[in-house]
Amino acid sequence: MEKKLFVGIDVSKKTVDVTFFHIKDIRKTEYKQFENNQKGYKEMIKWIFSFTKFKKEEIIFCLENTGTYSLLFSKLFTEENYFVWVENPLQIKQSLGIKRGKNDKLDSYEIATYAYRFQDKAKLFKMPSKVLMALQDLEAYRERLLHARTAISQAGSELREFDKINSKFIKNSTADVVKNLNKQIEEIETKIELLIESDEELKKMFELVISVVGIGPQIAVYMLIHTQCFKNFETVRQFACYCGIAPFEHTSGSSIKGRTKVSHLANKKLKSLLHMGALVAVQHDPELKAFYARKKKEGKHHLNIMNIIKNKLIQRVFAVIKRGEKFMKYDEYKQYKKVA
């Protein structure tokens, strides 16, 4: 059904700013701010319908993906069968051209305008499963504990030791805190393992992903979270772009002939994890080890080769998910073909 009412929502921790307009007169707008909670959501819906009498199917709600802050409204829209479009903030920002000034009211209007201009690209938001959301929360907490452990460890190792008494106290205190953090990290990792084991679909996908040489448990968990069990990305190329490992050409006419390179717009954590996975794969996968040696002999740069290997890894992951079968090493595959 054609969308006739466009609602832009700018989400912050405590409040949401809402602007909407009708397709027949996009210059006539209504604006109001609400609390970012269930009460605020109900007040917003009541406020919108005090101006309009549209059917649910004729309304599109668009908001930026701000993580946990935007999750509540996204969940409530989904439960009441509204069309909600949760978009990447950078995508909205870069589509609007040059901006002079910024405030929440203006942002909500620009989000509504974005929804109107690009309504043909609108994607209906689907809530992740409860088990996947729990996995995301546990992994996010684990990451914070790892950062805290690194920070505390550095504090103990950077002492100048002019005062031996205080230096000894700090070192002992640091050791106690790090020990406690290690214990908590182990507990979180155990909970993550049990959570994956508790869900049949998640368990199967996890086992398929880690069957690829170079993809360890941590990379597998991150991939499951950020792909929502491989439902958010239709192609390997899309996911490669998200991870910042897809090469892009940089040329124009005869004057601009830049080298092909990856974009800096990426999930940096996933990119870093995939790099570590590629290093492991080069050591333990004979096919990729031979590939690396061959490309190095041809004069290719180390990082260029590693980027190709990262792409090969995610291609393998998507392939095993599509087939529903664990990854076979090259020697195993040749033996399988002989028997077949």
CSV table of C-alpha atoms in Angstrom, one decimal:
chain,number,residue,atom,x,y,z
A,1,MET,CA,0.0,0.0,0.0
A,2,GLU,CA,1.2,3.5,-0.8
A,3,LYS,CA,2.8,5.4,2.1
A,4,LYS,CA,1.1,8.7,2.8
A,5,LEU,CA,2.4,9.8,6.2
A,6,PHE,CA,6.1,10.0,6.9
A,7,VAL,CA,7.4,10.1,10.5
A,8,GLY,CA,11.0,10.9,11.4
A,9,ILE,CA,12.2,10.0,14.9
A,10,ASP,CA,15.5,11.3,16.3
A,11,VAL,CA,16.4,9.0,19.3
A,12,SER,CA,18.5,9.9,22.2
A,13,LYS,CA,19.0,8.2,25.6
A,14,LYS,CA,16.1,9.9,27.4
A,15,THR,CA,14.0,11.5,24.7
A,16,VAL,CA,12.8,11.1,21.1
A,17,ASP,CA,12.1,14.0,18.8
A,18,VAL,CA,9.3,13.3,16.3
A,19,THR,CA,8.4,15.2,13.1
A,20,PHE,CA,5.8,14.0,10.5
A,21,PHE,CA,4.2,15.3,7.4
A,22,HIS,CA,1.6,14.3,4.8
A,23,ILE,CA,2.7,13.3,1.2
A,24,LYS,CA,0.3,16.0,-0.2
A,25,ASP,CA,2.0,18.9,1.6
A,26,ILE,CA,5.5,18.0,2.8
A,27,ARG,CA,6.2,21.6,4.0
A,28,LYS,CA,3.4,21.4,6.6
A,29,THR,CA,5.0,19.6,9.5
A,30,GLU,CA,4.2,18.7,13.1
A,31,TYR,CA,6.8,18.3,15.8
A,32,LYS,CA,6.9,17.2,19.4
A,33,GLN,CA,9.3,15.6,21.9
A,34,PHE,CA,8.5,12.5,24.0
A,35,GLU,CA,10.2,10.4,26.6
A,36,ASN,CA,12.1,7.4,25.4
A,37,ASN,CA,10.0,4.8,27.2
A,38,GLN,CA,6.7,2.9,26.8
A,39,LYS,CA,4.7,5.8,28.1
A,40,GLY,CA,6.3,8.2,25.6
A,41,TYR,CA,5.6,5.7,22.8
A,42,LYS,CA,1.9,5.6,23.6
A,43,GLU,CA,1.7,9.4,23.9
A,44,MET,CA,3.4,9.7,20.5
A,45,ILE,CA,1.0,7.3,18.8
A,46,LYS,CA,-2.0,9.1,20.3
A,47,TRP,CA,-0.6,12.5,19.3
A,48,ILE,CA,0.0,11.4,15.6
A,49,PHE,CA,-3.5,10.1,15.3
A,50,SER,CA,-5.0,13.2,16.8
A,51,PHE,CA,-3.9,14.9,13.5
A,52,THR,CA,-4.5,12.1,11.1
A,53,LYS,CA,-6.8,9.1,10.5
A,54,PHE,CA,-4.5,7.0,8.3
A,55,LYS,CA,-4.4,3.2,8.3
A,56,LYS,CA,-1.3,1.6,9.8
A,57,GLU,CA,-0.3,0.4,6.3
A,58,GLU,CA,-0.2,4.1,5.1
A,59,ILE,CA,2.4,5.2,7.7
A,60,ILE,CA,6.1,4.8,7.6
A,61,PHE,CA,8.2,5.4,10.7
A,62,CYS,CA,11.9,6.0,10.2
A,63,LEU,CA,14.5,6.3,12.9
A,64,GLU,CA,18.3,6.0,13.1
A,65,ASN,CA,19.9,2.9,14.4
A,66,THR,CA,21.3,4.1,17.7
A,67,GLY,CA,21.7,0.7,19.3
A,68,THR,CA,20.0,0.1,22.6
A,69,TYR,CA,18.5,3.6,22.6
A,70,SER,CA,16.4,2.9,19.5
A,71,LEU,CA,15.6,-0.7,20.4
A,72,LEU,CA,12.5,0.0,22.6
A,73,PHE,CA,10.6,2.0,20.0
A,74,SER,CA,11.6,-0.4,17.2
A,75,LYS,CA,10.3,-3.3,19.3
A,76,LEU,CA,6.9,-1.5,20.1
A,77,PHE,CA,6.4,-0.6,16.4
A,78,THR,CA,7.0,-4.2,15.4
A,79,GLU,CA,4.6,-5.6,18.0
A,80,GLU,CA,1.8,-3.3,16.8
A,81,ASN,CA,2.5,-4.1,13.1
A,82,TYR,CA,3.6,-0.6,12.0
A,83,PHE,CA,6.1,-0.3,9.1
A,84,VAL,CA,9.3,0.8,10.9
A,85,TRP,CA,12.5,1.5,9.0
A,86,VAL,CA,15.7,1.5,11.1
A,87,GLU,CA,18.4,3.1,9.0
A,88,ASN,CA,22.2,3.6,9.4
A,89,PRO,CA,22.8,7.2,10.7
A,90,LEU,CA,25.7,7.7,8.3
A,91,GLN,CA,23.4,6.7,5.4
A,92,ILE,CA,20.9,9.4,6.3
A,93,LYS,CA,23.6,12.0,7.0
A,94,GLN,CA,25.4,11.6,3.7
A,95,SER,CA,22.2,11.6,1.7
A,96,LEU,CA,21.3,15.1,2.9
A,97,GLY,CA,24.2,17.1,1.4
A,98,ILE,CA,25.8,20.1,3.0
A,99,LYS,CA,24.4,21.0,6.5
A,100,ARG,CA,24.8,24.2,8.5
A,101,GLY,CA,23.7,23.7,12.1
A,102,LYS,CA,22.2,20.8,14.0
A,103,ASN,CA,19.6,20.1,16.6
A,104,ASP,CA,17.2,17.3,17.5
A,105,LYS,CA,14.1,18.9,16.0
A,106,LEU,CA,16.0,19.5,12.7
A,107,ASP,CA,17.3,15.9,12.8
A,108,SER,CA,13.8,14.4,13.1
A,109,TYR,CA,12.6,16.5,10.2
A,110,GLU,CA,15.6,15.4,8.1
A,111,ILE,CA,14.9,11.7,8.9
A,112,ALA,CA,11.3,12.1,7.9
A,113,THR,CA,12.5,13.8,4.6
A,114,TYR,CA,14.9,10.9,4.1
A,115,ALA,CA,12.0,8.4,4.4
A,116,TYR,CA,10.0,10.3,1.9
A,117,ARG,CA,12.7,10.7,-0.7
A,118,PHE,CA,14.0,7.1,-0.5
A,119,GLN,CA,10.8,5.3,0.4
A,120,ASP,CA,11.4,2.9,-2.5
A,121,LYS,CA,14.5,1.6,-0.6
A,122,ALA,CA,12.7,1.3,2.7
A,123,LYS,CA,13.3,-2.0,4.6
A,124,LEU,CA,10.9,-3.3,7.2
A,125,PHE,CA,12.7,-3.8,10.5
A,126,LYS,CA,12.6,-7.2,12.1
A,127,MET,CA,13.4,-7.7,15.7
A,128,PRO,CA,16.3,-10.1,16.4
A,129,SER,CA,15.4,-13.3,18.3
A,130,LYS,CA,15.6,-13.1,22.1
A,131,VAL,CA,18.5,-15.5,22.2
A,132,LEU,CA,20.4,-13.4,19.7
A,133,MET,CA,19.8,-10.3,21.7
A,134,ALA,CA,21.0,-12.0,24.8
A,135,LEU,CA,24.1,-13.1,22.9
A,136,GLN,CA,24.7,-9.6,21.8
A,137,ASP,CA,24.4,-8.3,25.4
A,138,LEU,CA,26.8,-10.9,26.8
A,139,GLU,CA,29.4,-10.2,24.0
A,140,ALA,CA,29.1,-6.5,24.5
A,141,TYR,CA,29.7,-6.9,28.3
A,142,ARG,CA,32.6,-9.2,27.6
A,143,GLU,CA,34.2,-6.6,25.4
A,144,ARG,CA,33.9,-4.0,28.1
A,145,LEU,CA,35.6,-6.3,30.6
A,146,LEU,CA,38.4,-6.9,28.1
A,147,HIS,CA,38.9,-3.1,27.7
A,148,ALA,CA,38.9,-2.7,31.5
A,149,ARG,CA,41.4,-5.5,32.0
A,150,THR,CA,43.7,-3.8,29.4
A,151,ALA,CA,43.4,-0.4,31.1
A,152,ILE,CA,44.1,-1.8,34.6
A,153,SER,CA,47.0,-3.9,33.4
A,154,GLN,CA,48.7,-0.9,31.7
A,155,ALA,CA,48.3,1.2,34.9
A,156,GLY,CA,50.4,-1.4,36.8
A,157,SER,CA,53.0,-1.7,34.1
A,158,GLU,CA,53.6,2.0,33.7
A,159,LEU,CA,54.7,2.8,37.3
A,160,ARG,CA,57.8,4.9,37.7
A,161,GLU,CA,58.4,3.3,41.2
A,162,PHE,CA,59.8,6.4,42.9
A,163,ASP,CA,57.8,5.4,46.0
A,164,LYS,CA,58.3,1.7,46.6
A,165,ILE,CA,55.5,1.3,49.2
A,166,ASN,CA,52.8,2.8,46.9
A,167,SER,CA,54.2,1.1,43.9
A,168,LYS,CA,53.9,-2.3,45.6
A,169,PHE,CA,50.3,-1.5,46.7
A,170,ILE,CA,49.3,-0.5,43.1
A,171,LYS,CA,50.9,-3.7,41.7
A,172,ASN,CA,49.2,-5.9,44.2
A,173,SER,CA,45.9,-4.1,43.7
A,174,THR,CA,46.3,-4.4,39.9
A,175,ALA,CA,47.0,-8.1,40.1
A,176,ASP,CA,43.8,-8.6,42.3
A,177,VAL,CA,41.6,-6.6,39.9
A,178,VAL,CA,43.0,-8.4,36.8
A,179,LYS,CA,42.5,-11.8,38.5
A,180,ASN,CA,38.9,-10.9,39.3
A,181,LEU,CA,38.3,-9.6,35.7
A,182,ASN,CA,39.7,-12.8,34.2
A,183,LYS,CA,37.3,-14.8,36.4
A,184,GLN,CA,34.3,-12.7,35.2
A,185,ILE,CA,35.4,-13.0,31.5
A,186,GLU,CA,35.6,-16.8,31.9
A,187,GLU,CA,32.1,-16.8,33.4
A,188,ILE,CA,30.8,-14.6,30.5
A,189,GLU,CA,32.4,-16.9,27.9
A,190,THR,CA,30.8,-20.0,29.6
A,191,LYS,CA,27.4,-18.2,29.5
A,192,ILE,CA,27.9,-17.5,25.8
A,193,GLU,CA,28.7,-21.2,25.2
A,194,LEU,CA,25.6,-22.4,27.1
A,195,LEU,CA,23.4,-19.8,25.3
A,196,ILE,CA,24.5,-21.1,21.9
A,197,GLU,CA,24.0,-24.7,23.1
A,198,SER,CA,20.4,-23.8,24.2
A,199,ASP,CA,19.2,-22.8,20.7
A,200,GLU,CA,19.2,-25.5,18.0
A,201,GLU,CA,19.4,-23.1,15.0
A,202,LEU,CA,22.1,-20.9,16.6
A,203,LYS,CA,24.1,-23.9,17.6
A,204,LYS,CA,24.0,-25.4,14.1
A,205,MET,CA,25.0,-22.1,12.5
A,206,PHE,CA,27.8,-21.6,15.0
A,207,GLU,CA,29.2,-25.1,14.3
A,208,LEU,CA,29.1,-24.4,10.5
A,209,VAL,CA,30.9,-21.1,10.8
A,210,ILE,CA,33.7,-22.4,13.0
A,211,SER,CA,34.3,-25.3,10.7
A,212,VAL,CA,36.0,-22.8,8.3
A,213,VAL,CA,39.7,-22.8,9.1
A,214,GLY,CA,40.7,-19.4,10.6
A,215,ILE,CA,37.2,-18.6,12.0
A,216,GLY,CA,37.3,-19.1,15.8
A,217,PRO,CA,34.5,-18.8,18.3
A,218,GLN,CA,34.8,-15.1,18.9
A,219,ILE,CA,34.7,-14.3,15.1
A,220,ALA,CA,31.7,-16.7,14.7
A,221,VAL,CA,29.8,-15.0,17.5
A,222,TYR,CA,30.4,-11.6,16.1
A,223,MET,CA,29.3,-12.7,12.6
A,224,LEU,CA,26.1,-14.3,14.0
A,225,ILE,CA,25.3,-11.1,15.9
A,226,HIS,CA,26.0,-8.6,13.1
A,227,THR,CA,24.3,-10.6,10.4
A,228,GLN,CA,21.4,-11.6,12.6
A,229,CYS,CA,22.1,-15.3,11.8
A,230,PHE,CA,22.9,-14.3,8.2
A,231,LYS,CA,19.5,-12.7,7.5
A,232,ASN,CA,20.7,-9.1,7.2
A,233,PHE,CA,23.0,-9.5,4.2
A,234,GLU,CA,21.8,-10.9,0.9
A,235,THR,CA,25.3,-11.3,-0.6
A,236,VAL,CA,28.9,-11.8,0.4
A,237,ARG,CA,29.8,-8.5,-1.2
A,238,GLN,CA,27.4,-6.6,1.1
A,239,PHE,CA,28.9,-8.2,4.2
A,240,ALA,CA,32.4,-7.5,2.9
A,241,CYS,CA,31.5,-3.8,2.5
A,242,TYR,CA,30.2,-3.8,6.0
A,243,CYS,CA,33.4,-5.3,7.3
A,244,GLY,CA,35.5,-2.8,5.3
A,245,ILE,CA,37.3,-5.5,3.2
A,246,ALA,CA,35.6,-5.0,-0.2
A,247,PRO,CA,37.9,-3.3,-2.7
A,248,PHE,CA,36.5,-0.2,-4.6
A,249,GLU,CA,37.8,1.4,-7.8
A,250,HIS,CA,38.8,5.0,-7.6
A,251,THR,CA,39.0,6.5,-11.1
A,252,SER,CA,37.3,9.2,-13.1
A,253,GLY,CA,37.9,9.9,-16.8
A,254,SER,CA,41.6,10.2,-17.7
A,255,SER,CA,42.7,12.6,-14.9
A,256,ILE,CA,41.9,10.5,-11.8
A,257,LYS,CA,43.5,7.1,-11.6
A,258,GLY,CA,43.7,6.2,-8.0
A,259,ARG,CA,44.5,2.7,-6.8
A,260,THR,CA,41.7,0.3,-5.9
A,261,LYS,CA,41.3,0.3,-2.1
A,262,VAL,CA,38.8,-0.6,0.7
A,263,SER,CA,36.6,2.0,2.3
A,264,HIS,CA,37.3,3.3,5.8
A,265,LEU,CA,33.5,3.1,6.5
A,266,ALA,CA,33.4,-0.2,8.2
A,267,ASN,CA,32.8,-2.3,11.4
A,268,LYS,CA,36.4,-1.9,12.6
A,269,LYS,CA,36.1,-4.7,15.2
A,270,LEU,CA,34.9,-7.3,12.7
A,271,LYS,CA,37.6,-6.2,10.3
A,272,SER,CA,40.2,-6.6,13.0
A,273,LEU,CA,38.9,-10.0,14.0
A,274,LEU,CA,38.9,-11.2,10.3
A,275,HIS,CA,42.5,-10.1,10.0
A,276,MET,CA,43.5,-12.3,12.9
A,277,GLY,CA,41.5,-15.1,11.4
A,278,ALA,CA,43.3,-14.7,8.1
A,279,LEU,CA,46.7,-14.9,9.8
A,280,VAL,CA,45.6,-18.2,11.4
A,281,ALA,CA,44.2,-19.5,8.1
A,282,VAL,CA,47.5,-18.8,6.3
A,283,GLN,CA,49.3,-20.9,8.9
A,284,HIS,CA,46.9,-23.9,9.1
A,285,ASP,CA,45.1,-24.1,5.7
A,286,PRO,CA,47.4,-25.6,3.0
A,287,GLU,CA,45.4,-24.0,0.2
A,288,LEU,CA,45.5,-20.5,1.6
A,289,LYS,CA,49.1,-21.0,2.6
A,290,ALA,CA,50.1,-21.9,-1.0
A,291,PHE,CA,48.0,-19.0,-2.2
A,292,TYR,CA,49.8,-16.5,0.0
A,293,ALA,CA,53.2,-17.8,-1.0
A,294,ARG,CA,52.3,-17.6,-4.7
A,295,LYS,CA,51.0,-14.0,-4.5
A,296,LYS,CA,54.0,-12.9,-2.4
A,297,LYS,CA,56.3,-14.3,-5.1
A,298,GLU,CA,54.4,-12.3,-7.7
A,299,GLY,CA,55.3,-9.2,-5.7
A,300,LYS,CA,51.9,-8.5,-4.1
A,301,HIS,CA,51.9,-6.5,-0.8
A,302,HIS,CA,51.3,-8.4,2.4
A,303,LEU,CA,48.2,-6.4,3.3
A,304,ASN,CA,46.7,-6.8,-0.1
A,305,ILE,CA,47.1,-10.6,0.0
A,306,MET,CA,45.6,-10.7,3.5
A,307,ASN,CA,42.6,-8.7,2.4
A,308,ILE,CA,42.0,-11.2,-0.4
A,309,ILE,CA,42.2,-14.0,2.2
A,310,LYS,CA,39.7,-12.2,4.5
A,311,ASN,CA,37.3,-12.1,1.5
A,312,LYS,CA,37.9,-15.8,0.9
A,313,LEU,CA,37.1,-16.6,4.5
A,314,ILE,CA,33.7,-14.9,4.5
A,315,GLN,CA,32.9,-16.5,1.1
A,316,ARG,CA,33.5,-19.8,2.7
A,317,VAL,CA,31.4,-18.9,5.7
A,318,PHE,CA,28.4,-17.8,3.5
A,319,ALA,CA,28.9,-21.0,1.4
A,320,VAL,CA,28.7,-23.4,4.4
A,321,ILE,CA,25.6,-21.5,5.7
A,322,LYS,CA,23.9,-21.8,2.3
A,323,ARG,CA,24.7,-25.5,1.9
A,324,GLY,CA,24.1,-26.4,5.5
A,325,GLU,CA,27.3,-28.5,5.5
A,326,LYS,CA,30.6,-28.0,7.3
A,327,PHE,CA,33.6,-26.8,5.4
A,328,MET,CA,35.9,-29.3,3.7
A,329,LYS,CA,39.6,-28.7,3.3
A,330,TYR,CA,40.9,-29.0,-0.2
A,331,ASP,CA,42.4,-32.5,0.4
A,332,GLU,CA,39.1,-33.7,2.0
A,333,TYR,CA,37.1,-32.3,-0.9
A,334,LYS,CA,39.3,-34.1,-3.5
A,335,GLN,CA,38.9,-37.3,-1.6
A,336,TYR,CA,35.1,-36.7,-1.4
A,337,LYS,CA,35.0,-36.1,-5.2
A,338,LYS,CA,36.8,-39.4,-5.9
A,339,VAL,CA,34.4,-41.4,-3.8
A,340,ALA,CA,31.4,-39.6,-5.4
